Short mmCIF file of N, CA and C in Angstrom, two decimals:
data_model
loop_
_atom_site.label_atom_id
_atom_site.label_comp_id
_atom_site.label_asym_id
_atom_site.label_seq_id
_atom_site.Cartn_x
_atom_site.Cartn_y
_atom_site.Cartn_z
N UNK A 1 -64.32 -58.21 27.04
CA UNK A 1 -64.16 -59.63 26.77
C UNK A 1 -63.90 -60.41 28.06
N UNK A 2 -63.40 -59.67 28.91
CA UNK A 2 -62.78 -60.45 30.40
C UNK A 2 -64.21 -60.65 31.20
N UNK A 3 -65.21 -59.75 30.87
CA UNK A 3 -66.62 -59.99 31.37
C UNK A 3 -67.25 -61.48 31.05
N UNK A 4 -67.48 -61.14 29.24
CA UNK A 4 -67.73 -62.28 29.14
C UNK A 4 -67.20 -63.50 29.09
N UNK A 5 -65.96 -63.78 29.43
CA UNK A 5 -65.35 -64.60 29.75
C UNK A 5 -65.52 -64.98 31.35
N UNK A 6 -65.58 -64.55 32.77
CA UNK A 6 -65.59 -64.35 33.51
C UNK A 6 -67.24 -65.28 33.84
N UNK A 7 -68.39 -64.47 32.63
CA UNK A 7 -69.52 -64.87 32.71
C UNK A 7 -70.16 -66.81 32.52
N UNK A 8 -69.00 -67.01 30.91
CA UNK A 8 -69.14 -68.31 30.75
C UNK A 8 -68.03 -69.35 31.39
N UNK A 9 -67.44 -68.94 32.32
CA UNK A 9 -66.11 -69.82 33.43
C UNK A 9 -67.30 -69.96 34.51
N UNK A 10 -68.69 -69.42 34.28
CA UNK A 10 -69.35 -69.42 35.77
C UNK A 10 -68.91 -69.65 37.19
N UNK A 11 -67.86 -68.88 37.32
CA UNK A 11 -67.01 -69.17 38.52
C UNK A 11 -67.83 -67.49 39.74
N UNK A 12 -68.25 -68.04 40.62
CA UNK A 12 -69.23 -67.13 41.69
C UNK A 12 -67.92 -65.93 42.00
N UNK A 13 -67.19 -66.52 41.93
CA UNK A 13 -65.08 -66.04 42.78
C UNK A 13 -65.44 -64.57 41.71
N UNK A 14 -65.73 -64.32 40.58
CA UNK A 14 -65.11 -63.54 39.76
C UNK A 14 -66.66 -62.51 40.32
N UNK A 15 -67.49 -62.49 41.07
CA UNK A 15 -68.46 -61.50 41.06
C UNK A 15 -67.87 -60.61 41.85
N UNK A 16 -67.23 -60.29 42.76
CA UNK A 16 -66.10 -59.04 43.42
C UNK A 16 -65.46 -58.25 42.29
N UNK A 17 -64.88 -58.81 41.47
CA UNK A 17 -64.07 -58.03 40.43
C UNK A 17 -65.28 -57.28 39.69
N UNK A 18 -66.60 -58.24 39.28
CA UNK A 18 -67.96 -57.18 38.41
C UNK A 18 -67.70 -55.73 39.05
N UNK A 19 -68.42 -56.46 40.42
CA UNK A 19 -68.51 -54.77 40.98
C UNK A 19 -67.93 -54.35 41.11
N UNK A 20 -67.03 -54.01 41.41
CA UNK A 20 -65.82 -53.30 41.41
C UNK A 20 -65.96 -52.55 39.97
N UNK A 21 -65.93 -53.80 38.64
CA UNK A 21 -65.43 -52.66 37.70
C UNK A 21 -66.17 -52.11 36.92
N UNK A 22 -67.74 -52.29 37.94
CA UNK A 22 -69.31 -51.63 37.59
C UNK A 22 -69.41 -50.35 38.01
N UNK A 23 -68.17 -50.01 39.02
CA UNK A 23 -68.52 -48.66 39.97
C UNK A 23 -67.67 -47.60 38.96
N UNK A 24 -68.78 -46.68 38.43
CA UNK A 24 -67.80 -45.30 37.62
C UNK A 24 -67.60 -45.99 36.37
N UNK A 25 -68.22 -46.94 36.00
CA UNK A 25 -67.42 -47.08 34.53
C UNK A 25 -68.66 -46.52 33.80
N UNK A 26 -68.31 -45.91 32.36
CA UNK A 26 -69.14 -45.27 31.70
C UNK A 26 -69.21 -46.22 30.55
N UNK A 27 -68.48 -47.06 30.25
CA UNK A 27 -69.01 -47.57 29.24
C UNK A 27 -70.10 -48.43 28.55
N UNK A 28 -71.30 -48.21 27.88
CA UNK A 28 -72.33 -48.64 27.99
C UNK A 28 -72.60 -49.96 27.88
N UNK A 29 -71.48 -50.51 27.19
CA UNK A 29 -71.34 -51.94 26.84
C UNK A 29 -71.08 -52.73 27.57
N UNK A 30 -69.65 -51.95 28.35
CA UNK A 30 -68.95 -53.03 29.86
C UNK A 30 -70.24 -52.80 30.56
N UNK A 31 -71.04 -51.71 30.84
CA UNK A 31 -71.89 -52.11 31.74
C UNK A 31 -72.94 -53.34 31.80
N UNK A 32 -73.43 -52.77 30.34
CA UNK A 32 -74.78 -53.87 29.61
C UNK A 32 -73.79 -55.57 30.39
N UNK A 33 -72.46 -55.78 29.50
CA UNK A 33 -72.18 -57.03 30.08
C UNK A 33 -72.10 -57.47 31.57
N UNK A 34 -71.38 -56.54 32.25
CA UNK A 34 -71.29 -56.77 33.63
C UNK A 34 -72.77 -57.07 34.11
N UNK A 35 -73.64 -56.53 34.00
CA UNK A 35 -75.00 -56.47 34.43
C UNK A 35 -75.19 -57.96 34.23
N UNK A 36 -75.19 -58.42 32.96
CA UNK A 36 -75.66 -59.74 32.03
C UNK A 36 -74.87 -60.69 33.12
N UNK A 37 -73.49 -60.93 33.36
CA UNK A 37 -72.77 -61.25 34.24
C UNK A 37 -73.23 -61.30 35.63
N UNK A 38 -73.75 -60.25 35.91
CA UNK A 38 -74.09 -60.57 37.73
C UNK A 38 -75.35 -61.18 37.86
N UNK A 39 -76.65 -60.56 36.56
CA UNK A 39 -77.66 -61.39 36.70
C UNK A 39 -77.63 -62.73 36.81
N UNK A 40 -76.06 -63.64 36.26
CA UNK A 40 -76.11 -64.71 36.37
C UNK A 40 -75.50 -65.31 37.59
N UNK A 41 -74.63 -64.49 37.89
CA UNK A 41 -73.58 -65.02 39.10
C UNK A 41 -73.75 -64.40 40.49
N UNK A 42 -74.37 -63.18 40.49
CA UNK A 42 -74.24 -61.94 41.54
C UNK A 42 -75.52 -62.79 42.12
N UNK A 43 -75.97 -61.80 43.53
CA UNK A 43 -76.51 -62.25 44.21
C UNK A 43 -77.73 -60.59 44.27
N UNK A 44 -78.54 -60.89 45.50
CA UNK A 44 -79.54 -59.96 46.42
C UNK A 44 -78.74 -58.83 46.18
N UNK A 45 -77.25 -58.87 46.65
CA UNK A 45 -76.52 -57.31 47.32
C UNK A 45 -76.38 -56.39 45.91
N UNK A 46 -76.77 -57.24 44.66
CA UNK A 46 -76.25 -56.69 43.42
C UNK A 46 -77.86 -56.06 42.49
N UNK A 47 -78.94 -56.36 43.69
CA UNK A 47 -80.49 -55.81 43.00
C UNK A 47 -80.36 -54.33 42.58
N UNK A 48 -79.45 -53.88 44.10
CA UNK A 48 -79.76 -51.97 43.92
C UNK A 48 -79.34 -51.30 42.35
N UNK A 49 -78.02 -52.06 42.31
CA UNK A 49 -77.17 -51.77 41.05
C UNK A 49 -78.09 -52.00 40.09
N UNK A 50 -78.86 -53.20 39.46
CA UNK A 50 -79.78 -52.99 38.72
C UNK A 50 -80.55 -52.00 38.60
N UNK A 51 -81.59 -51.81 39.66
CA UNK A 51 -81.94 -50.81 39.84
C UNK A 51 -82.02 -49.44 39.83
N UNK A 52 -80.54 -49.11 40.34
CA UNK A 52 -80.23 -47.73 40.10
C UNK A 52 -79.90 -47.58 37.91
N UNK A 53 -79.42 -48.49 37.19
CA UNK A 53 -79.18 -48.72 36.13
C UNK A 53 -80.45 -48.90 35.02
N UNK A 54 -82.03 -48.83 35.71
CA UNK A 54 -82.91 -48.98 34.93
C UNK A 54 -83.29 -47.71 34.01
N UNK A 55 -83.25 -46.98 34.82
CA UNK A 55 -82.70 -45.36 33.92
C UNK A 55 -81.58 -45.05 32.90
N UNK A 56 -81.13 -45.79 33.01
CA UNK A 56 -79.63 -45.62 32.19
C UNK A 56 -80.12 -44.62 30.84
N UNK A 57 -79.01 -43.95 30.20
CA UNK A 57 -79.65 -43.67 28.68
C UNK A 57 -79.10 -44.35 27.67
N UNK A 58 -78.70 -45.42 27.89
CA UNK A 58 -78.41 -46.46 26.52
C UNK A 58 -79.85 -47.49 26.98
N UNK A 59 -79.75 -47.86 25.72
CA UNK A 59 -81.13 -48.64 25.82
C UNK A 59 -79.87 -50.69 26.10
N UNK A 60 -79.31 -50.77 25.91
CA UNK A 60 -78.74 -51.77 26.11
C UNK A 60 -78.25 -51.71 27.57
N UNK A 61 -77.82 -50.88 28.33
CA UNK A 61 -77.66 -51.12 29.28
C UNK A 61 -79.17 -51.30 30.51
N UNK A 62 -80.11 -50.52 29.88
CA UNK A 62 -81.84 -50.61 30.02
C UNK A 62 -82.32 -52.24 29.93
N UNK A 63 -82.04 -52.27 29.10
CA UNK A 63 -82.42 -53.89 29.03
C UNK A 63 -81.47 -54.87 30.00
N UNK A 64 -80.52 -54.79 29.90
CA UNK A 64 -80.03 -56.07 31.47
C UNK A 64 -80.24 -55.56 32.26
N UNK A 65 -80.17 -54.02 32.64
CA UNK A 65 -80.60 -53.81 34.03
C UNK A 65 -82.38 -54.58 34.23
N UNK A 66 -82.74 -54.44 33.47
CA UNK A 66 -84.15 -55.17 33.44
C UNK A 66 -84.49 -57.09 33.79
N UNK A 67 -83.21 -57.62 33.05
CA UNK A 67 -83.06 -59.03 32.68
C UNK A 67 -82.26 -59.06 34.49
N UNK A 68 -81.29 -58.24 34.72
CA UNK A 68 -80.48 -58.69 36.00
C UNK A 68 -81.72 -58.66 36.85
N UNK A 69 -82.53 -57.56 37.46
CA UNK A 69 -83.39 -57.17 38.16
C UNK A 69 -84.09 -58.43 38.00
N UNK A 70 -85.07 -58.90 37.13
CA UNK A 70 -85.60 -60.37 36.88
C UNK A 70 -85.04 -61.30 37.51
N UNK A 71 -83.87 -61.83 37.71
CA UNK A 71 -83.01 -62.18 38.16
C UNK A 71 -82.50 -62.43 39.83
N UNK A 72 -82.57 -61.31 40.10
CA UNK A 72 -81.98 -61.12 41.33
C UNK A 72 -83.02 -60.05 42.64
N UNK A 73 -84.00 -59.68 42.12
CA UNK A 73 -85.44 -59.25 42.60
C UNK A 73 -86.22 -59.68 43.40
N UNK A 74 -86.94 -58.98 44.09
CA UNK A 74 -88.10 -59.37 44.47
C UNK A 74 -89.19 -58.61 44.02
N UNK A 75 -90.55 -60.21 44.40
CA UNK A 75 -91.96 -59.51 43.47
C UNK A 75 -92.38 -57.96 43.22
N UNK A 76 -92.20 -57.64 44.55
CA UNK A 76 -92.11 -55.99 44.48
C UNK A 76 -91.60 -55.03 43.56
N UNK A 77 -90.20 -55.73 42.75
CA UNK A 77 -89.70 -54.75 41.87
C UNK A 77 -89.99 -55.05 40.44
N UNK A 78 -91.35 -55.77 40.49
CA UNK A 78 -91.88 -56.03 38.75
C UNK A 78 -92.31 -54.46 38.56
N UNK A 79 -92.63 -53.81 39.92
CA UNK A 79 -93.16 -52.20 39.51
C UNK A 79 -92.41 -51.39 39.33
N UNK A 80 -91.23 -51.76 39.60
CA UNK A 80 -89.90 -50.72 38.93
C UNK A 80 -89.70 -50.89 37.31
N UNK A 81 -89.82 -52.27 36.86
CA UNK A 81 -89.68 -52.66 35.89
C UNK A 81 -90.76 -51.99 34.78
N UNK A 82 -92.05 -52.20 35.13
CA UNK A 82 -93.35 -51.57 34.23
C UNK A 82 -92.82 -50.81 33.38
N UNK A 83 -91.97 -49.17 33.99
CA UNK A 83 -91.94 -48.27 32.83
C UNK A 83 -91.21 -48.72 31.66
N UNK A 84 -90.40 -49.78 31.73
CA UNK A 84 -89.47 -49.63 30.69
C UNK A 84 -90.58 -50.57 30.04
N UNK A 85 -92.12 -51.06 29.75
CA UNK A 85 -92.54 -51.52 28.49
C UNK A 85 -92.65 -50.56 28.19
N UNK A 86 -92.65 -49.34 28.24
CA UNK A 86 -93.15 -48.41 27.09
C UNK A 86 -91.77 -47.80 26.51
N UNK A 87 -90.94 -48.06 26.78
CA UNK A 87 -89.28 -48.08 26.41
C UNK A 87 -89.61 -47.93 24.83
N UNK A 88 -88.67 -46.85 24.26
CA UNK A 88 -88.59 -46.54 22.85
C UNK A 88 -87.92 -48.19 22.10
N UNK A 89 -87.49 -48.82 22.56
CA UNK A 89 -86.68 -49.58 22.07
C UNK A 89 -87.45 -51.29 22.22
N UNK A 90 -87.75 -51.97 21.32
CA UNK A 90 -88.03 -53.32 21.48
C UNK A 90 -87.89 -54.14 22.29
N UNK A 91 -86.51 -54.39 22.07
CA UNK A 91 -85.67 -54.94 23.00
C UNK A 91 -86.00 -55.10 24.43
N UNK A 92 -85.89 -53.69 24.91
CA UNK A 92 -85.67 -53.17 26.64
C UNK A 92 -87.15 -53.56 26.77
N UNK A 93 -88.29 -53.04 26.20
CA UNK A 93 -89.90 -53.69 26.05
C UNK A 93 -90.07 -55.29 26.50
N UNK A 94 -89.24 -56.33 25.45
CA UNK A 94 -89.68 -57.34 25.50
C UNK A 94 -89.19 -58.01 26.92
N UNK A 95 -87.84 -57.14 27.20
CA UNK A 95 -86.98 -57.96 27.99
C UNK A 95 -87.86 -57.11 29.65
N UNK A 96 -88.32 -56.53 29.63
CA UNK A 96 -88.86 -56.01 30.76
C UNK A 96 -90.08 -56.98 30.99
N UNK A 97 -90.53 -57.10 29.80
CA UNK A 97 -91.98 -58.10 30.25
C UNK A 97 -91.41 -59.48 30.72
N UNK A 98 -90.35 -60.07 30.17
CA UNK A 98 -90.09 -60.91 30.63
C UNK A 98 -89.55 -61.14 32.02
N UNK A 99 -88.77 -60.34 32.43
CA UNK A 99 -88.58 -59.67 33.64
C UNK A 99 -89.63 -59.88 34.67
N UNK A 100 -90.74 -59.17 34.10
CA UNK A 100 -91.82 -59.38 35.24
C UNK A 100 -92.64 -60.22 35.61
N UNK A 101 -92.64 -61.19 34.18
CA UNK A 101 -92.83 -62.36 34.41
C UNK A 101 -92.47 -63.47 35.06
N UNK A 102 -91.03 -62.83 35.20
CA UNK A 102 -90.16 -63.93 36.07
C UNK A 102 -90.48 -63.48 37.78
N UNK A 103 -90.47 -62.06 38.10
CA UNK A 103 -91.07 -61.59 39.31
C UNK A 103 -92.14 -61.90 39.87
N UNK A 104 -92.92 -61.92 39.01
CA UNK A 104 -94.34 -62.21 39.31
C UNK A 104 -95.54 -62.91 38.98
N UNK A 105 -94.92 -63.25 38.40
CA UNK A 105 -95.80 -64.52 37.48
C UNK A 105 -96.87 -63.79 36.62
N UNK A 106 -97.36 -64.95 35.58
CA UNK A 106 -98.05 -64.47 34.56
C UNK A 106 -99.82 -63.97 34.81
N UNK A 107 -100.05 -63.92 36.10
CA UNK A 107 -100.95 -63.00 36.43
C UNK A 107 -100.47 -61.99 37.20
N UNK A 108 -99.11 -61.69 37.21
CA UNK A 108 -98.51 -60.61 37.42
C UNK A 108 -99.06 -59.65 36.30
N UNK A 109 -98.21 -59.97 35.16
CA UNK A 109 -98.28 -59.79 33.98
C UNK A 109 -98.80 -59.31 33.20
N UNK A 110 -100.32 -59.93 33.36
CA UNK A 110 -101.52 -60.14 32.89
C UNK A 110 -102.31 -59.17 33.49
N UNK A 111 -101.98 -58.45 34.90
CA UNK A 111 -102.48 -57.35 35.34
C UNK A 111 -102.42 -55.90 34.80
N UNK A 112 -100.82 -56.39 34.76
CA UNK A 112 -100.11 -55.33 33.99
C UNK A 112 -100.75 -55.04 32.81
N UNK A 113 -100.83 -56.23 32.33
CA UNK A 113 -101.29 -55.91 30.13
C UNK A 113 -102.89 -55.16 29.97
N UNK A 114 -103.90 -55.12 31.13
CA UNK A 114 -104.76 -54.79 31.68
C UNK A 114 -104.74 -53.45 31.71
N UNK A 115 -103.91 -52.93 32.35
CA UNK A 115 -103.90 -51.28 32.47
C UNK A 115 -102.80 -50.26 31.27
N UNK A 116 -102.62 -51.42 30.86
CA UNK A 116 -101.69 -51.10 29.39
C UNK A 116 -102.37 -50.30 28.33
N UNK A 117 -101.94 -48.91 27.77
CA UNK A 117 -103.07 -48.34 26.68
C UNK A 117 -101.84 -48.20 25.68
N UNK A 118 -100.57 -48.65 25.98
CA UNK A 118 -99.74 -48.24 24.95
C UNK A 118 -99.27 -49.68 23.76
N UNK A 119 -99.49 -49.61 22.56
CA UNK A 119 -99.67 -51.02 21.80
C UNK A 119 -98.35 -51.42 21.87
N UNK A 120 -96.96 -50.93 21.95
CA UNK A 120 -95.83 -51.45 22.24
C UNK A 120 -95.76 -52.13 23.28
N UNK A 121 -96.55 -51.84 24.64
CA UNK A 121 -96.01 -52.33 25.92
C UNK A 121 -96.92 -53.74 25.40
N UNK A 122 -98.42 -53.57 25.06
CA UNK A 122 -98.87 -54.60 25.05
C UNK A 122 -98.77 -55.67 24.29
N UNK A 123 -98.25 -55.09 23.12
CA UNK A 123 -97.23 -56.14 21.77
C UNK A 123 -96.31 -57.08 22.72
N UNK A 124 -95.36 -56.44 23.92
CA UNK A 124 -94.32 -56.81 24.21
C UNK A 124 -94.97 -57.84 25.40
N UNK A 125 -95.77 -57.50 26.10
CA UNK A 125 -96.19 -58.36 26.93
C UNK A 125 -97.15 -59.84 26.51
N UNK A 126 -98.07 -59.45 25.81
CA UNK A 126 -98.57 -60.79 24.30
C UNK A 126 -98.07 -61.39 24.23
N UNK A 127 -96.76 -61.50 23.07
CA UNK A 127 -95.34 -62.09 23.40
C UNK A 127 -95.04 -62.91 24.15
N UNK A 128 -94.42 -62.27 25.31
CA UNK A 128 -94.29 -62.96 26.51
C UNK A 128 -94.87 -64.06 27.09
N UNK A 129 -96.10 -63.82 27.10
CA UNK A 129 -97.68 -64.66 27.94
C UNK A 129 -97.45 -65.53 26.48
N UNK A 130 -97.46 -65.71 25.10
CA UNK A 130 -97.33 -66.58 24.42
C UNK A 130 -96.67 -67.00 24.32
N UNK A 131 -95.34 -66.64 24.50
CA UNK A 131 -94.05 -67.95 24.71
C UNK A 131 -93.91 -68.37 25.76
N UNK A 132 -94.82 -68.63 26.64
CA UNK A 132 -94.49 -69.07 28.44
C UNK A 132 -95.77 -70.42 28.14
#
């Protein structure tokens, strides 16, 4: 709760305490939020952490690491992002396309949906390109 609280005070001051209480914590939830949290407040120094978190095995913490990465990225890491459209989970799918959309724009995207043979990734990316 101190996350999301922390998150809607939008105060930049409280992104030291994220990381900090991002390092070693196992819980899939504090993470998912903290993540949600830095994507909004954190900066560049907070990409890796996404990053290293796109693997995660909760699918909720999969998905902000996806939404932070969007976020706090460069174009380059819409290709980190790719695997998770084929993500078992909706969610982490839709929120990845959006993700890369935000990286790379919608002929990013659109490249992507191109070499796509899996109907989830391309459900999830459709989507996307239609609500933009």
């Amino acid at each position: 709760q101190v996350v999301r609280l922390a998150e809607l005070v939008d105060d930049p001051r409280s992104v030291p305490a994220l990381r900090e209480r991002l390092l070693g914590n196992r819980d899939p939830e504090e993470i998912a939020a903290i993540l949600h949290a830095l994507g909004k407040l954190g900066g560049a120094e907070d990409r890796a952490a996404a990053i290293a978190l796109l693997a995660h095995r909760s699918w909720l913490v999969r998905m902000q690491a996806a939404v932070a990465l969007g976020a706090l990225g460069m174009p380059l890491d819409a290709a980190r992002i790719v695997p998770l459209l084929r993500d078992p989970h909706w969610w982490v799918r839709y929120r990845a396309a959006q993700a890369v959309l935000r990286l790379g724009g919608a002929q990013a995207l659109r490249r992507v949906l191109a070499d796509q043979t899996d109907p989830h990734a391309r459900e999830s990316i459709e989507r996307v390109l239609a609500e933009r």
